[in-house]
Amino acid sequence: MTELAFTRPSLDRARLLRLLQEYGVYAGVLVLLLFDVAFTPHFLSVENFRTQAVQVAPVLVVALGMALAIGTEGVDLSVGSVMALSTSLVSLYLGYGPWIAVLIAVAGGIVVGVANGALIAFVGVQPIVATLALMVAGRGVALVLLPQLKDVRDPGMAALGSGAVLGVPYLVLIAAGLALLTAFVVRRTTFGRQVLAIGDSRPAARLAGLPVGRVLVVVYVCCGALAAVAGVLATARLSASDPTSLGTLMELSAITAVVVGGTPLSGGRVRVGGTVAGAVLIQLLTTTLIKHDLPPSWTQIAQAAVIVLAVYAARERGRR
Amino acid sequence: MTAHTEEAGVPAPTVEAAGDAPPRTDRSERLSALAQQHGALVTLVIAMVVASLSFDTFLTGDNLENMALSSAFLAVVALGMTFVIVTGGIDLSVGSLFALGGVLAAWGSRYGTVVALLLPLAVCGLIGLVNGLLIARVRLAPFIVTLAAMLGARGLLLALTDEGSRTYLVDKESFLATLGQGTLLGVGVPVWITLALFAAGAVALRRTRFGQYVYAVGGNEDAGALMGAPVARTKITVYTLSGLCAGLAGALNAAWLASGVTILGTGMELEAISAVVIGGTLLTGGSGFISGSLVGVLLLKVIQNVINQIGSLDSAYQQVVSGAFLAVVVIAQTWLGRRRRVL
């Protein structure tokens, strides 16, 4: 017992930074919540919480896929374009019924994921460049399919967008379910361990006989499919397809959520809980600033500051 | 179990292939290098020949001038980006800085041309400097630092323009307007400025000690440091340069348009990166050249122009073609690069 007490490290600066990185995002959410409860008018209402949760759902779903990609020391810049592609496909195939339309939209995301994954895993292109190409081309394809905004009038999509079980909106349930599923995959499955091993060191993973190429392709397929699901959710919420603007800058929001949530950009680690908290933190930050009559420009500046702070905290850990 | 792992781990085929290769190494390697360096130029020439044979409207003075001007602004941004990418970094903030530079120039033009030019250079250069300091001294990832700068600069821009609702105009009689809209020997002044900057950039990268440092830092940072290259200072300089280039391009663009347009520059970082990569500079750093980036910009603009000429195809197809083109170039580059390494 005494020995244990002896070796326990003191609370020095590096340890504080590590704590900040581990739990900073939860502390941030808590502080913002307390601030909002105290100072933001009309914050404490069921209706407000529901609105916030519904708004955060698509971002969170995209961020889950992004967390997997970042876990392999990669990144997926094409997620915003995949959302646009997905919303176009939903509108285009809604005539065959909502289920078929949604399936086709998700299939579109999977196709993009396969292309990303193949470029990265088998051609050896850097993730940022491979997904850059599909970011540019993907939105182009989305706009070719559906050149402008189109209203979505379908009872199925409307139910998805505004329906709820016991007061919890479907959108929130789906996002939460996907988060739980991702956490399970990362922690409890062989695939999850392979993802982390590849992120730790790709050569080592290869020498250990892991199917590196296959795992990378599956990761980017997950990323594409989740982005497509997010596109469907956003379409249902807005009851409109807008391929021009849906998902623009979504890759940045998703990366921010993941990084702020404590997943290091250097891979080898995926924090699903942190990613959820990161997405919530950004949403709360935006709402708080807007509700206190600060212009949207401040939100962007604040978001930039939060990103730098988060990677700064992560840096100390990475060095040790 | 152990025996099995060892067996799988021995890279026997690669060793044999390498053993067979030497006789052809030299020629093959040189061909690969040539294709990697000048592929874009050959493609550009072919694209221009095909375009001028297919469309009477392609090889007209007006069209060429338009293409040259719209290339000029992107080219200046790509020039700064080339230095950054050769050090193995990336700068995602240039699109925002381009827009910010334009608005600052238009706003400053009421206080004279000197302010109109110095203000965007000072602010954008400062943001670039902060990028460089965070990357080189605090050692944060370039990708994420410049991402934050992208958001921050866009926020600053919105704050300056009442959330994007206010547009500042450039006085049409001012010297700044001449700089943007004037012509010299029938060619727009921005084009001349761009050419001069590229000449200076090429000399700086190829013929100066600073250029050697840029290559050394991108090739292998630790080796570069051991050879005496000032790694941190070089990185700080290239990000500052990139910020300055983006700000200057934005200012020239505002002078050309006679107003600071707030919505410009979104996606410009991607266009610039594409141009640099298409021009033969490797994103892994350590190799690349300035003239390639100019060719890359021209190639992107010729493709866009051809798609516009086809008329029935809209800007959506531009994006599809540009994206597909980038993918093809990158695959080819990776393949050629790998060939060179293996042989």
Coordinates of N, CA and C in Angstrom, one line a residue, chain B residues 77-89 197-198 200-206 208 210-211 214-215 218 234 237-239 241-242 245 276 281 286 290 293:
Chain B
V77 N -1.9 31.9 -55.2 CA -2.1 31.0 -54.0 C -1.4 29.7 -54.1
A78 N -1.3 29.1 -55.3 CA -0.7 27.8 -55.5 C 0.8 28.0 -55.3
L79 N 1.4 29.1 -55.6 CA 2.8 29.4 -55.5 C 3.2 29.2 -54.0
G80 N 2.5 29.9 -53.1 CA 2.7 29.7 -51.7 C 2.5 28.3 -51.2
M81 N 1.5 27.7 -51.7 CA 1.1 26.3 -51.3 C 2.3 25.4 -51.7
T82 N 2.9 25.6 -52.9 CA 4.0 24.8 -53.3 C 5.1 24.7 -52.3
F83 N 5.5 25.8 -51.8 CA 6.6 25.9 -50.7 C 6.1 25.0 -49.5
V84 N 4.9 25.3 -49.1 CA 4.4 24.5 -47.9 C 4.4 23.0 -48.2
I85 N 3.9 22.6 -49.4 CA 3.8 21.2 -49.6 C 5.2 20.5 -49.8
V86 N 6.2 21.3 -50.3 CA 7.6 20.8 -50.5 C 8.2 20.5 -49.1
T87 N 7.8 21.3 -48.1 CA 8.3 21.0 -46.7 C 7.5 19.8 -46.1
G88 N 6.5 19.3 -46.8 CA 5.8 18.1 -46.3 C 4.6 18.6 -45.5
G89 N 4.2 19.9 -45.6 CA 3.0 20.4 -44.8 C 1.9 20.6 -45.7
L197 N 6.2 36.9 -59.9 CA 6.3 36.1 -58.6 C 6.7 34.7 -58.8
F198 N 6.3 34.1 -59.9 CA 6.7 32.7 -60.1 C 8.2 32.6 -60.5
A200 N 10.4 34.7 -59.3 CA 11.1 34.9 -58.1 C 11.0 33.6 -57.2
G201 N 9.9 33.0 -57.2 CA 9.7 31.8 -56.4 C 10.6 30.6 -56.9
A202 N 10.7 30.5 -58.2 CA 11.5 29.4 -58.8 C 13.0 29.6 -58.4
V203 N 13.4 30.9 -58.5 CA 14.8 31.2 -58.1 C 15.0 30.9 -56.6
A204 N 14.0 31.3 -55.8 CA 14.1 31.1 -54.4 C 14.2 29.6 -54.0
L205 N 13.4 28.8 -54.7 CA 13.4 27.4 -54.4 C 14.6 26.6 -54.9
R206 N 15.1 27.1 -56.1 CA 16.2 26.3 -56.8 C 17.6 26.8 -56.5
T208 N 18.6 29.3 -54.0 CA 19.0 30.0 -52.7 C 19.2 28.9 -51.6
F210 N 17.8 29.2 -48.8 CA 16.4 28.9 -48.2 C 15.7 27.8 -48.9
G211 N 15.9 27.8 -50.3 CA 15.3 26.7 -51.1 C 15.8 25.4 -50.7
V214 N 14.2 24.3 -47.6 CA 12.8 23.8 -47.8 C 12.8 22.3 -48.3
Y215 N 13.7 22.0 -49.2 CA 13.8 20.6 -49.7 C 14.3 19.7 -48.5
G218 N 11.5 19.0 -46.0 CA 10.5 18.1 -46.5 C 11.0 16.7 -46.8
T234 N 12.5 27.6 -41.2 CA 12.1 27.3 -42.5 C 10.6 27.1 -42.6
T237 N 8.7 30.3 -42.1 CA 8.8 31.2 -43.3 C 7.8 30.7 -44.4
V238 N 7.7 29.4 -44.6 CA 6.9 28.9 -45.7 C 5.4 29.2 -45.4
Y239 N 5.0 29.0 -44.2 CA 3.6 29.3 -43.8 C 3.3 30.8 -43.9
L241 N 4.9 32.8 -46.0 CA 4.8 33.1 -47.4 C 3.5 32.7 -48.0
S242 N 3.0 31.6 -47.6 CA 1.7 31.1 -48.1 C 0.6 32.1 -47.7
C245 N 1.0 35.2 -49.9 CA 0.5 34.9 -51.3 C -1.0 34.9 -51.4
V276 N -1.0 22.0 -57.4 CA 0.3 21.7 -57.0 C 0.6 20.2 -57.2
T281 N 4.4 17.9 -57.8 CA 5.0 18.0 -56.4 C 4.3 16.9 -55.6
G286 N 9.6 17.1 -49.9 CA 11.0 16.8 -50.3 C 11.2 16.9 -51.8
I290 N 8.4 24.7 -58.9 CA 7.5 25.9 -59.0 C 6.7 25.9 -60.3
S293 N 3.5 23.9 -60.7 CA 2.3 24.4 -60.1 C 1.6 25.3 -61.1

